[in-house]
């Protein structure tokens, strides 16, 4: 991977640490406020809703002004959002603050993916996109693990105040990463002309790919969003673990998922997207079932391992598929719209899980997520093309 691409991923990791801290802090803060399961589900869904409302905006903005300014500004605003979250003293205020913080944080998604998707060579595209996703998961897991330990010794609000410094560090690092960088895609290309059409999905229209990926990502992220939101509560409520132990669980879950993403991207590049996505959906479903029947710490870890392998197979493949098909002039916007279906799933996951929890216990939420993972496997096996595509990147020398 070229130096600028790797430096971008490294810079964003500081901000992702802050995200991990918030993801362990907010559920535990809601529990301290004695919120009901439905209130918890709705409040935690604001994380996904904030991303849903803002991700496409960041993508459209980057297509107009480039990557550097939106990335730096979003990190500064994210720091402010975490400060608001730390200052909130009620469930409604926590929900609103969580929405605003996630809306600023989400800029790294479409812009980071678009940068890698338009600069990396074809043989590394799924692997590179898996690498940035791995950074999000691993750094988030570390943040959750450290956050859980800190919460054992300090008030949650103080932990969040400390985490707000991390996006500011990311902003400074991004300024260094993009020093001397010149955009070469779309409206910045030579002569301002639209690049030649991308042959990534020869025989398939971009709209068909978008519709299929929308369905796959929506279903997959319902489970992923629910896992992030409810797994700490499964650990503390059902298995009677401490906050530190719940943080450890989240750390292990994220670490496994993150470490396996790059091998999953390599599998997609080598064996094709349809096969890896279908197998990944089945393994994710098995992981959710393990969560639902868990009676011990180690059963949760088995579920985490299955979920990690499943996610590693699905996520790089579906991301590379849409990235290869998107027109470069509107590539960041296309990746932002793709991310919106991810965000919608993250939003619906905690809500659906909260409703299932209210009706039949927290285990029912994880069985619900297992069903969505099975649907991912079915759609992938039936509708996704098995052809291996090749595309030429633009601006590869700037990566």
mmCIF file of C-alpha atoms in Angstrom:
data_model
loop_
_atom_site.group_PDB
_atom_site.id
_atom_site.type_symbol
_atom_site.label_atom_id
_atom_site.label_comp_id
_atom_site.label_asym_id
_atom_site.label_seq_id
_atom_site.Cartn_x
_atom_site.Cartn_y
_atom_site.Cartn_z
ATOM 1 C CA UNK A 1 0.000 0.000 0.000
ATOM 2 C CA UNK A 2 1.340 3.430 -0.934
ATOM 3 C CA UNK A 3 2.629 5.686 1.812
ATOM 4 C CA UNK A 4 -0.143 8.311 1.714
ATOM 5 C CA UNK A 5 -2.838 5.661 1.841
ATOM 6 C CA UNK A 6 -1.233 4.008 4.856
ATOM 7 C CA UNK A 7 -0.699 7.359 6.555
ATOM 8 C CA UNK A 8 -4.374 8.239 6.076
ATOM 9 C CA UNK A 9 -5.439 5.030 7.790
ATOM 10 C CA UNK A 10 -2.980 5.620 10.635
ATOM 11 C CA UNK A 11 -4.184 9.202 11.167
ATOM 12 C CA UNK A 12 -7.811 8.126 11.393
ATOM 13 C CA UNK A 13 -7.009 5.516 14.038
ATOM 14 C CA UNK A 14 -6.709 8.211 16.735
ATOM 15 C CA UNK A 15 -10.286 9.284 16.092
ATOM 16 C CA UNK A 16 -11.489 5.692 16.009
ATOM 17 C CA UNK A 17 -10.095 5.136 19.503
ATOM 18 C CA UNK A 18 -12.486 7.862 20.670
ATOM 19 C CA UNK A 19 -15.361 6.087 18.935
ATOM 20 C CA UNK A 20 -14.573 2.889 20.825
ATOM 21 C CA UNK A 21 -14.608 4.767 24.108
ATOM 22 C CA UNK A 22 -18.042 6.252 23.351
ATOM 23 C CA UNK A 23 -19.460 2.886 22.294
ATOM 24 C CA UNK A 24 -18.717 1.353 25.687
ATOM 25 C CA UNK A 25 -19.490 4.524 27.651
ATOM 26 C CA UNK A 26 -22.929 5.402 26.293
ATOM 27 C CA UNK A 27 -24.697 2.060 26.988
ATOM 28 C CA UNK A 28 -23.285 2.005 30.512
ATOM 29 C CA UNK A 29 -24.295 5.622 31.106
ATOM 30 C CA UNK A 30 -27.838 4.808 29.962
ATOM 31 C CA UNK A 31 -27.907 1.875 32.363
ATOM 32 C CA UNK A 32 -26.841 4.163 35.219
ATOM 33 C CA UNK A 33 -29.761 6.443 34.330
ATOM 34 C CA UNK A 34 -32.123 3.423 34.622
ATOM 35 C CA UNK A 35 -33.382 3.779 31.055
ATOM 36 C CA UNK A 36 -35.826 1.117 29.842
ATOM 37 C CA UNK A 37 -34.814 -1.390 27.124
ATOM 38 C CA UNK A 38 -36.842 0.532 24.530
ATOM 39 C CA UNK A 39 -35.282 3.846 25.578
ATOM 40 C CA UNK A 40 -31.824 2.285 25.413
ATOM 41 C CA UNK A 41 -32.506 0.895 21.940
ATOM 42 C CA UNK A 42 -33.752 4.245 20.630
ATOM 43 C CA UNK A 43 -30.922 6.253 22.226
ATOM 44 C CA UNK A 44 -28.246 3.914 20.894
ATOM 45 C CA UNK A 45 -29.842 3.973 17.437
ATOM 46 C CA UNK A 46 -28.907 7.653 17.235
ATOM 47 C CA UNK A 47 -25.356 6.551 16.454
ATOM 48 C CA UNK A 48 -26.591 5.037 13.197
ATOM 49 C CA UNK A 49 -29.112 7.805 12.526
ATOM 50 C CA UNK A 50 -26.423 10.484 12.799
ATOM 51 C CA UNK A 51 -24.328 8.634 10.234
ATOM 52 C CA UNK A 52 -27.400 8.175 8.026
ATOM 53 C CA UNK A 53 -28.194 11.895 8.017
ATOM 54 C CA UNK A 54 -24.660 13.133 7.378
ATOM 55 C CA UNK A 55 -22.610 10.558 5.456
ATOM 56 C CA UNK A 56 -23.897 11.463 1.997
ATOM 57 C CA UNK A 57 -23.327 15.152 2.810
ATOM 58 C CA UNK A 58 -19.648 14.549 3.510
ATOM 59 C CA UNK A 59 -19.318 12.538 0.295
ATOM 60 C CA UNK A 60 -20.971 15.238 -1.826
ATOM 61 C CA UNK A 61 -18.806 17.903 -0.184
ATOM 62 C CA UNK A 62 -15.606 15.971 -0.937
ATOM 63 C CA UNK A 63 -16.595 15.705 -4.606
ATOM 64 C CA UNK A 64 -16.785 19.512 -4.654
ATOM 65 C CA UNK A 65 -13.798 20.597 -2.544
ATOM 66 C CA UNK A 66 -11.595 17.505 -2.256
ATOM 67 C CA UNK A 67 -10.756 15.171 0.613
ATOM 68 C CA UNK A 68 -8.536 17.278 2.870
ATOM 69 C CA UNK A 69 -10.847 20.045 4.163
ATOM 70 C CA UNK A 70 -13.880 17.833 4.982
ATOM 71 C CA UNK A 71 -11.717 15.291 6.783
ATOM 72 C CA UNK A 72 -9.961 17.869 8.965
ATOM 73 C CA UNK A 73 -13.088 19.898 9.759
ATOM 74 C CA UNK A 74 -15.122 16.789 10.573
ATOM 75 C CA UNK A 75 -12.559 15.680 13.154
ATOM 76 C CA UNK A 76 -12.680 19.037 14.931
ATOM 77 C CA UNK A 77 -16.482 18.927 14.989
ATOM 78 C CA UNK A 78 -16.384 15.319 16.218
ATOM 79 C CA UNK A 79 -14.330 16.424 19.217
ATOM 80 C CA UNK A 80 -17.010 19.005 19.987
ATOM 81 C CA UNK A 81 -19.728 16.356 19.671
ATOM 82 C CA UNK A 82 -18.019 14.138 22.246
ATOM 83 C CA UNK A 83 -17.814 17.094 24.633
ATOM 84 C CA UNK A 84 -21.579 17.605 24.225
ATOM 85 C CA UNK A 85 -22.119 13.898 24.870
ATOM 86 C CA UNK A 86 -20.052 14.053 28.047
ATOM 87 C CA UNK A 87 -22.083 17.049 29.233
ATOM 88 C CA UNK A 88 -25.501 15.410 28.681
ATOM 89 C CA UNK A 89 -27.451 14.625 31.850
ATOM 90 C CA UNK A 90 -30.601 12.905 30.534
ATOM 91 C CA UNK A 91 -31.577 10.194 28.051
ATOM 92 C CA UNK A 92 -32.968 12.655 25.429
ATOM 93 C CA UNK A 93 -29.853 14.838 25.611
ATOM 94 C CA UNK A 94 -27.598 11.796 25.331
ATOM 95 C CA UNK A 95 -29.550 10.709 22.256
ATOM 96 C CA UNK A 96 -29.231 14.105 20.549
ATOM 97 C CA UNK A 97 -25.538 14.430 21.409
ATOM 98 C CA UNK A 98 -24.838 10.903 20.177
ATOM 99 C CA UNK A 99 -26.534 11.745 16.880
ATOM 100 C CA UNK A 100 -24.445 14.888 16.362
ATOM 101 C CA UNK A 101 -21.181 13.206 17.342
ATOM 102 C CA UNK A 102 -21.746 10.279 14.989
ATOM 103 C CA UNK A 103 -22.700 12.629 12.151
ATOM 104 C CA UNK A 104 -19.308 14.320 12.404
ATOM 105 C CA UNK A 105 -17.386 11.086 12.940
ATOM 106 C CA UNK A 106 -18.868 9.427 9.850
ATOM 107 C CA UNK A 107 -16.985 11.640 7.361
ATOM 108 C CA UNK A 108 -14.022 9.279 7.629
ATOM 109 C CA UNK A 109 -16.143 6.507 6.099
ATOM 110 C CA UNK A 110 -16.992 7.714 2.585
ATOM 111 C CA UNK A 111 -13.870 9.870 2.242
ATOM 112 C CA UNK A 112 -11.438 7.218 3.416
ATOM 113 C CA UNK A 113 -13.032 4.537 1.258
ATOM 114 C CA UNK A 114 -13.214 6.831 -1.758
ATOM 115 C CA UNK A 115 -9.569 7.859 -1.426
ATOM 116 C CA UNK A 116 -8.388 4.245 -1.333
ATOM 117 C CA UNK A 117 -10.893 3.122 -3.953
ATOM 118 C CA UNK A 118 -9.681 5.677 -6.511
ATOM 119 C CA UNK A 119 -5.938 5.412 -5.865
ATOM 120 C CA UNK A 120 -5.074 1.790 -5.127
ATOM 121 C CA UNK A 121 -4.310 -0.635 -7.986
ATOM 122 C CA UNK A 122 -6.957 -3.280 -8.801
ATOM 123 C CA UNK A 123 -5.074 -6.173 -7.236
ATOM 124 C CA UNK A 124 -5.083 -4.383 -3.874
ATOM 125 C CA UNK A 125 -8.498 -2.727 -3.857
ATOM 126 C CA UNK A 126 -10.478 -5.157 -1.681
ATOM 127 C CA UNK A 127 -7.419 -5.664 0.515
ATOM 128 C CA UNK A 128 -6.932 -1.910 0.928
ATOM 129 C CA UNK A 129 -10.576 -1.304 1.728
ATOM 130 C CA UNK A 130 -10.379 -4.160 4.212
ATOM 131 C CA UNK A 131 -7.329 -2.487 5.763
ATOM 132 C CA UNK A 132 -9.149 0.761 6.521
ATOM 133 C CA UNK A 133 -12.163 -1.171 7.831
ATOM 134 C CA UNK A 134 -9.786 -3.212 9.976
ATOM 135 C CA UNK A 135 -8.390 0.000 11.440
ATOM 136 C CA UNK A 136 -11.888 1.169 12.361
ATOM 137 C CA UNK A 137 -12.690 -2.092 14.089
ATOM 138 C CA UNK A 138 -9.359 -2.730 15.834
ATOM 139 C CA UNK A 139 -8.908 0.841 17.056
ATOM 140 C CA UNK A 140 -12.550 0.911 18.124
ATOM 141 C CA UNK A 141 -12.060 -2.341 20.016
ATOM 142 C CA UNK A 142 -8.993 -0.964 21.771
ATOM 143 C CA UNK A 143 -10.978 2.149 22.662
ATOM 144 C CA UNK A 144 -13.792 0.034 24.088
ATOM 145 C CA UNK A 145 -11.396 -2.093 26.102
ATOM 146 C CA UNK A 146 -9.502 0.879 27.503
ATOM 147 C CA UNK A 147 -12.752 2.755 28.081
ATOM 148 C CA UNK A 148 -14.185 -0.114 30.100
ATOM 149 C CA UNK A 149 -11.100 -0.199 32.316
ATOM 150 C CA UNK A 150 -11.155 3.571 32.804
ATOM 151 C CA UNK A 151 -14.844 3.544 33.719
ATOM 152 C CA UNK A 152 -13.997 1.218 36.602
ATOM 153 C CA UNK A 153 -11.890 4.015 38.116
ATOM 154 C CA UNK A 154 -13.301 7.308 36.803
ATOM 155 C CA UNK A 155 -16.773 8.770 36.115
ATOM 156 C CA UNK A 156 -18.035 8.057 32.598
ATOM 157 C CA UNK A 157 -18.294 11.765 31.807
ATOM 158 C CA UNK A 158 -14.618 12.313 32.623
ATOM 159 C CA UNK A 159 -13.649 9.422 30.395
ATOM 160 C CA UNK A 160 -15.581 10.994 27.524
ATOM 161 C CA UNK A 161 -13.990 14.391 28.101
ATOM 162 C CA UNK A 162 -10.585 12.740 27.785
ATOM 163 C CA UNK A 163 -11.613 10.938 24.610
ATOM 164 C CA UNK A 164 -12.587 14.245 22.964
ATOM 165 C CA UNK A 165 -8.884 15.092 22.546
ATOM 166 C CA UNK A 166 -8.300 12.164 20.187
ATOM 167 C CA UNK A 167 -10.164 13.552 17.126
ATOM 168 C CA UNK A 168 -8.140 16.772 17.457
ATOM 169 C CA UNK A 169 -4.958 14.696 17.239
ATOM 170 C CA UNK A 170 -6.385 13.002 14.131
ATOM 171 C CA UNK A 171 -7.096 16.422 12.560
ATOM 172 C CA UNK A 172 -3.473 17.494 13.020
ATOM 173 C CA UNK A 173 -2.192 14.232 11.561
ATOM 174 C CA UNK A 174 -4.500 14.571 8.536
ATOM 175 C CA UNK A 175 -3.086 18.006 7.799
ATOM 176 C CA UNK A 176 0.335 16.367 7.568
ATOM 177 C CA UNK A 177 -0.952 13.458 5.465
ATOM 178 C CA UNK A 178 -2.446 15.750 2.819
ATOM 179 C CA UNK A 179 0.433 18.223 2.765
ATOM 180 C CA UNK A 180 1.307 18.686 -0.915
ATOM 181 C CA UNK A 181 -1.535 16.452 -2.111
ATOM 182 C CA UNK A 182 -3.317 17.347 -5.358
ATOM 183 C CA UNK A 183 -6.669 15.897 -6.411
ATOM 184 C CA UNK A 184 -6.589 14.099 -9.767
ATOM 185 C CA UNK A 185 -10.044 12.549 -10.056
ATOM 186 C CA UNK A 186 -13.301 13.897 -11.516
ATOM 187 C CA UNK A 187 -13.410 17.697 -11.822
ATOM 188 C CA UNK A 188 -9.679 17.889 -10.956
ATOM 189 C CA UNK A 189 -8.615 15.526 -13.735
ATOM 190 C CA UNK A 190 -6.558 16.791 -16.642
ATOM 191 C CA UNK A 191 -8.640 19.225 -18.667
ATOM 192 C CA UNK A 192 -11.525 18.830 -16.237
ATOM 193 C CA UNK A 193 -12.846 15.913 -18.312
ATOM 194 C CA UNK A 194 -14.724 12.945 -16.938
ATOM 195 C CA UNK A 195 -12.471 9.854 -16.837
ATOM 196 C CA UNK A 196 -13.295 6.928 -19.071
ATOM 197 C CA UNK A 197 -16.092 4.705 -17.722
ATOM 198 C CA UNK A 198 -14.895 2.182 -15.181
ATOM 199 C CA UNK A 199 -15.195 -1.385 -16.513
ATOM 200 C CA UNK A 200 -15.573 -2.806 -13.001
ATOM 201 C CA UNK A 201 -19.028 -4.197 -13.481
ATOM 202 C CA UNK A 202 -18.995 -5.040 -17.166
ATOM 203 C CA UNK A 203 -22.362 -6.561 -17.973
ATOM 204 C CA UNK A 204 -23.861 -5.083 -14.797
ATOM 205 C CA UNK A 205 -25.294 -1.604 -14.362
ATOM 206 C CA UNK A 206 -24.170 0.580 -11.492
ATOM 207 C CA UNK A 207 -27.773 0.861 -10.302
ATOM 208 C CA UNK A 208 -28.162 -2.921 -10.117
ATOM 209 C CA UNK A 209 -24.979 -3.198 -8.080
ATOM 210 C CA UNK A 210 -26.135 -0.334 -5.844
ATOM 211 C CA UNK A 211 -29.533 -1.930 -5.192
ATOM 212 C CA UNK A 212 -28.031 -5.313 -4.364
ATOM 213 C CA UNK A 213 -25.317 -3.899 -2.133
ATOM 214 C CA UNK A 214 -27.932 -1.725 -0.425
ATOM 215 C CA UNK A 215 -29.937 -4.791 0.527
ATOM 216 C CA UNK A 216 -26.907 -6.789 1.629
ATOM 217 C CA UNK A 217 -25.382 -3.972 3.663
ATOM 218 C CA UNK A 218 -28.688 -3.000 5.278
ATOM 219 C CA UNK A 219 -29.348 -6.541 6.463
ATOM 220 C CA UNK A 220 -25.768 -7.137 7.560
ATOM 221 C CA UNK A 221 -25.506 -3.893 9.497
ATOM 222 C CA UNK A 222 -28.770 -4.495 11.375
ATOM 223 C CA UNK A 223 -26.893 -7.305 13.073
ATOM 224 C CA UNK A 224 -23.609 -5.436 13.399
ATOM 225 C CA UNK A 225 -25.270 -2.346 14.854
ATOM 226 C CA UNK A 226 -27.253 -4.454 17.276
ATOM 227 C CA UNK A 227 -24.124 -6.343 18.297
ATOM 228 C CA UNK A 228 -22.262 -3.124 19.121
ATOM 229 C CA UNK A 229 -25.189 -1.732 21.069
ATOM 230 C CA UNK A 230 -26.492 -4.777 22.948
ATOM 231 C CA UNK A 231 -23.477 -7.007 23.493
ATOM 232 C CA UNK A 232 -22.214 -4.912 26.455
ATOM 233 C CA UNK A 233 -25.686 -5.218 27.981
ATOM 234 C CA UNK A 234 -25.817 -8.970 27.342
ATOM 235 C CA UNK A 235 -22.505 -9.252 29.169
ATOM 236 C CA UNK A 236 -23.542 -7.115 32.145
ATOM 237 C CA UNK A 237 -27.245 -8.006 32.466
ATOM 238 C CA UNK A 238 -27.383 -11.647 31.332
ATOM 239 C CA UNK A 239 -23.920 -12.855 32.344
ATOM 240 C CA UNK A 240 -23.464 -10.486 35.309
ATOM 241 C CA UNK A 241 -20.076 -9.209 34.153
ATOM 242 C CA UNK A 242 -18.490 -5.974 35.358
ATOM 243 C CA UNK A 243 -17.980 -2.923 33.153
ATOM 244 C CA UNK A 244 -14.319 -3.879 32.783
ATOM 245 C CA UNK A 245 -15.265 -7.401 31.674
ATOM 246 C CA UNK A 246 -17.824 -6.026 29.217
ATOM 247 C CA UNK A 247 -15.127 -3.764 27.814
ATOM 248 C CA UNK A 248 -12.839 -6.784 27.492
ATOM 249 C CA UNK A 249 -15.536 -8.639 25.562
ATOM 250 C CA UNK A 250 -15.949 -5.699 23.184
ATOM 251 C CA UNK A 251 -12.173 -5.494 22.783
ATOM 252 C CA UNK A 252 -11.896 -9.184 21.875
ATOM 253 C CA UNK A 253 -14.866 -8.980 19.491
ATOM 254 C CA UNK A 254 -13.414 -5.995 17.692
ATOM 255 C CA UNK A 255 -9.850 -7.266 17.679
ATOM 256 C CA UNK A 256 -10.854 -10.571 16.101
ATOM 257 C CA UNK A 257 -13.007 -8.837 13.489
ATOM 258 C CA UNK A 258 -10.336 -6.278 12.667
ATOM 259 C CA UNK A 259 -7.437 -8.692 12.385
ATOM 260 C CA UNK A 260 -9.375 -10.969 10.052
ATOM 261 C CA UNK A 261 -10.613 -8.248 7.696
ATOM 262 C CA UNK A 262 -7.426 -7.993 5.638
ATOM 263 C CA UNK A 263 -7.236 -11.784 5.065
ATOM 264 C CA UNK A 264 -10.940 -11.561 4.185
ATOM 265 C CA UNK A 265 -10.165 -8.894 1.590
ATOM 266 C CA UNK A 266 -7.430 -11.099 0.156
ATOM 267 C CA UNK A 267 -9.922 -13.979 -0.043
ATOM 268 C CA UNK A 268 -12.340 -11.760 -1.958
ATOM 269 C CA UNK A 269 -9.624 -10.643 -4.389
ATOM 270 C CA UNK A 270 -8.592 -14.249 -4.978
ATOM 271 C CA UNK A 271 -11.789 -16.329 -4.797
ATOM 272 C CA UNK A 272 -14.494 -13.880 -5.830
ATOM 273 C CA UNK A 273 -17.099 -11.835 -4.054
ATOM 274 C CA UNK A 274 -20.141 -14.100 -4.298
ATOM 275 C CA UNK A 275 -18.527 -17.064 -2.588
ATOM 276 C CA UNK A 276 -16.966 -15.092 0.258
ATOM 277 C CA UNK A 277 -20.132 -13.073 0.925
ATOM 278 C CA UNK A 278 -22.388 -16.134 1.038
ATOM 279 C CA UNK A 279 -20.100 -18.058 3.385
ATOM 280 C CA UNK A 280 -19.662 -14.967 5.524
ATOM 281 C CA UNK A 281 -23.410 -14.568 5.980
ATOM 282 C CA UNK A 282 -23.780 -18.155 7.206
ATOM 283 C CA UNK A 283 -20.908 -17.829 9.688
ATOM 284 C CA UNK A 284 -22.292 -14.532 11.016
ATOM 285 C CA UNK A 285 -25.664 -16.178 11.642
ATOM 286 C CA UNK A 286 -23.944 -18.939 13.608
ATOM 287 C CA UNK A 287 -22.153 -16.303 15.683
ATOM 288 C CA UNK A 288 -25.402 -14.559 16.613
ATOM 289 C CA UNK A 289 -26.923 -17.883 17.677
ATOM 290 C CA UNK A 290 -23.895 -18.467 19.913
ATOM 291 C CA UNK A 291 -24.482 -15.065 21.537
ATOM 292 C CA UNK A 292 -28.142 -15.879 22.093
ATOM 293 C CA UNK A 293 -27.465 -19.166 23.885
ATOM 294 C CA UNK A 294 -24.327 -17.980 25.705
ATOM 295 C CA UNK A 295 -24.114 -18.911 29.361
ATOM 296 C CA UNK A 296 -20.451 -18.108 29.881
ATOM 297 C CA UNK A 297 -17.685 -15.776 28.816
ATOM 298 C CA UNK A 298 -16.161 -18.394 26.509
ATOM 299 C CA UNK A 299 -19.388 -19.036 24.622
ATOM 300 C CA UNK A 300 -19.516 -15.318 23.869
ATOM 301 C CA UNK A 301 -15.947 -15.530 22.553
ATOM 302 C CA UNK A 302 -16.908 -18.438 20.267
ATOM 303 C CA UNK A 303 -19.744 -16.307 18.926
ATOM 304 C CA UNK A 304 -17.325 -13.417 18.470
ATOM 305 C CA UNK A 305 -14.942 -15.600 16.467
ATOM 306 C CA UNK A 306 -17.701 -16.775 14.129
ATOM 307 C CA UNK A 307 -18.963 -13.217 13.709
ATOM 308 C CA UNK A 308 -15.433 -11.985 13.015
ATOM 309 C CA UNK A 309 -14.827 -14.520 10.268
ATOM 310 C CA UNK A 310 -18.236 -13.829 8.741
ATOM 311 C CA UNK A 311 -17.763 -10.072 8.774
ATOM 312 C CA UNK A 312 -14.259 -10.399 7.331
ATOM 313 C CA UNK A 313 -15.635 -12.311 4.364
ATOM 314 C CA UNK A 314 -18.670 -10.114 3.683
ATOM 315 C CA UNK A 315 -17.476 -6.575 4.262
ATOM 316 C CA UNK A 316 -14.375 -6.207 2.005
ATOM 317 C CA UNK A 317 -16.154 -7.977 -0.852
ATOM 318 C CA UNK A 318 -19.292 -5.844 -0.822
ATOM 319 C CA UNK A 319 -17.293 -2.622 -0.390
ATOM 320 C CA UNK A 320 -14.950 -3.421 -3.273
ATOM 321 C CA UNK A 321 -17.899 -4.387 -5.484
ATOM 322 C CA UNK A 322 -19.592 -1.004 -5.164
ATOM 323 C CA UNK A 323 -16.292 0.912 -5.298
ATOM 324 C CA UNK A 324 -15.367 -0.710 -8.617
ATOM 325 C CA UNK A 325 -18.742 0.179 -10.104
ATOM 326 C CA UNK A 326 -18.999 3.826 -8.974
ATOM 327 C CA UNK A 327 -18.227 6.674 -11.432
ATOM 328 C CA UNK A 328 -15.070 8.485 -10.351
ATOM 329 C CA UNK A 329 -16.468 11.985 -10.765
ATOM 330 C CA UNK A 330 -19.014 11.222 -8.047
ATOM 331 C CA UNK A 331 -17.091 8.479 -6.319
ATOM 332 C CA UNK A 332 -17.142 9.980 -2.809
ATOM 333 C CA UNK A 333 -20.874 10.635 -3.062
ATOM 334 C CA UNK A 334 -21.476 7.081 -4.285
ATOM 335 C CA UNK A 335 -19.504 5.701 -1.356
ATOM 336 C CA UNK A 336 -21.458 8.009 0.943
ATOM 337 C CA UNK A 337 -24.774 6.703 -0.387
ATOM 338 C CA UNK A 338 -23.473 3.166 0.007
ATOM 339 C CA UNK A 339 -22.639 4.041 3.588
ATOM 340 C CA UNK A 340 -26.153 5.330 4.152
ATOM 341 C CA UNK A 341 -27.534 1.820 3.911
ATOM 342 C CA UNK A 342 -24.903 0.758 6.415
ATOM 343 C CA UNK A 343 -26.024 3.586 8.680
ATOM 344 C CA UNK A 344 -29.686 2.715 8.288
ATOM 345 C CA UNK A 345 -28.884 -0.827 9.373
ATOM 346 C CA UNK A 346 -26.879 0.423 12.358
ATOM 347 C CA UNK A 347 -29.867 2.617 13.261
ATOM 348 C CA UNK A 348 -32.457 -0.130 12.928
ATOM 349 C CA UNK A 349 -30.365 -2.779 14.681
ATOM 350 C CA UNK A 350 -30.608 -1.428 18.249
ATOM 351 C CA UNK A 351 -34.278 -0.494 17.771
ATOM 352 C CA UNK A 352 -35.205 -3.954 16.481
ATOM 353 C CA UNK A 353 -33.128 -5.551 19.207
ATOM 354 C CA UNK A 354 -34.710 -3.388 21.890
ATOM 355 C CA UNK A 355 -38.197 -4.344 20.733
ATOM 356 C CA UNK A 356 -37.311 -8.049 20.597
ATOM 357 C CA UNK A 357 -35.719 -7.751 24.031
ATOM 358 C CA UNK A 358 -38.867 -6.162 25.462
ATOM 359 C CA UNK A 359 -41.044 -8.895 23.958
ATOM 360 C CA UNK A 360 -39.033 -12.056 24.644
ATOM 361 C CA UNK A 361 -35.746 -11.282 26.389
ATOM 362 C CA UNK A 362 -32.364 -10.117 25.159
ATOM 363 C CA UNK A 363 -31.625 -13.509 23.573
ATOM 364 C CA UNK A 364 -34.480 -12.883 21.101
ATOM 365 C CA UNK A 365 -32.617 -9.842 19.785
ATOM 366 C CA UNK A 366 -29.636 -11.975 18.759
ATOM 367 C CA UNK A 367 -31.840 -14.610 17.141
ATOM 368 C CA UNK A 368 -33.384 -11.771 15.113
ATOM 369 C CA UNK A 369 -29.930 -10.712 13.967
ATOM 370 C CA UNK A 370 -29.165 -14.307 12.971
ATOM 371 C CA UNK A 371 -32.112 -14.225 10.564
ATOM 372 C CA UNK A 372 -30.789 -11.085 8.847
ATOM 373 C CA UNK A 373 -27.382 -12.744 8.398
ATOM 374 C CA UNK A 374 -28.986 -15.770 6.737
ATOM 375 C CA UNK A 375 -30.749 -13.430 4.316
ATOM 376 C CA UNK A 376 -27.377 -11.874 3.455
ATOM 377 C CA UNK A 377 -26.064 -15.318 2.522
ATOM 378 C CA UNK A 378 -29.112 -16.098 0.371
ATOM 379 C CA UNK A 379 -29.020 -12.805 -1.553
ATOM 380 C CA UNK A 380 -25.272 -13.077 -2.112
ATOM 381 C CA UNK A 381 -25.480 -16.633 -3.402
ATOM 382 C CA UNK A 382 -28.330 -15.858 -5.802
ATOM 383 C CA UNK A 383 -27.721 -12.326 -7.065
ATOM 384 C CA UNK A 384 -24.034 -11.374 -6.788
ATOM 385 C CA UNK A 385 -21.861 -11.842 -9.850
ATOM 386 C CA UNK A 386 -19.099 -14.387 -9.484
ATOM 387 C CA UNK A 387 -16.855 -12.732 -12.062
ATOM 388 C CA UNK A 388 -13.538 -11.258 -10.980
ATOM 389 C CA UNK A 389 -13.293 -7.663 -12.243
ATOM 390 C CA UNK A 390 -10.281 -5.499 -12.979
ATOM 391 C CA UNK A 391 -10.134 -1.729 -12.902
ATOM 392 C CA UNK A 392 -7.425 0.857 -13.382
ATOM 393 C CA UNK A 393 -7.137 3.411 -10.593
ATOM 394 C CA UNK A 394 -6.879 7.125 -11.241
ATOM 395 C CA UNK A 395 -4.357 9.242 -9.484
ATOM 396 C CA UNK A 396 -2.452 6.176 -8.279
ATOM 397 C CA UNK A 397 0.760 8.148 -8.158
ATOM 398 C CA UNK A 398 -0.789 10.394 -5.507
ATOM 399 C CA UNK A 399 -1.608 7.548 -3.161
#
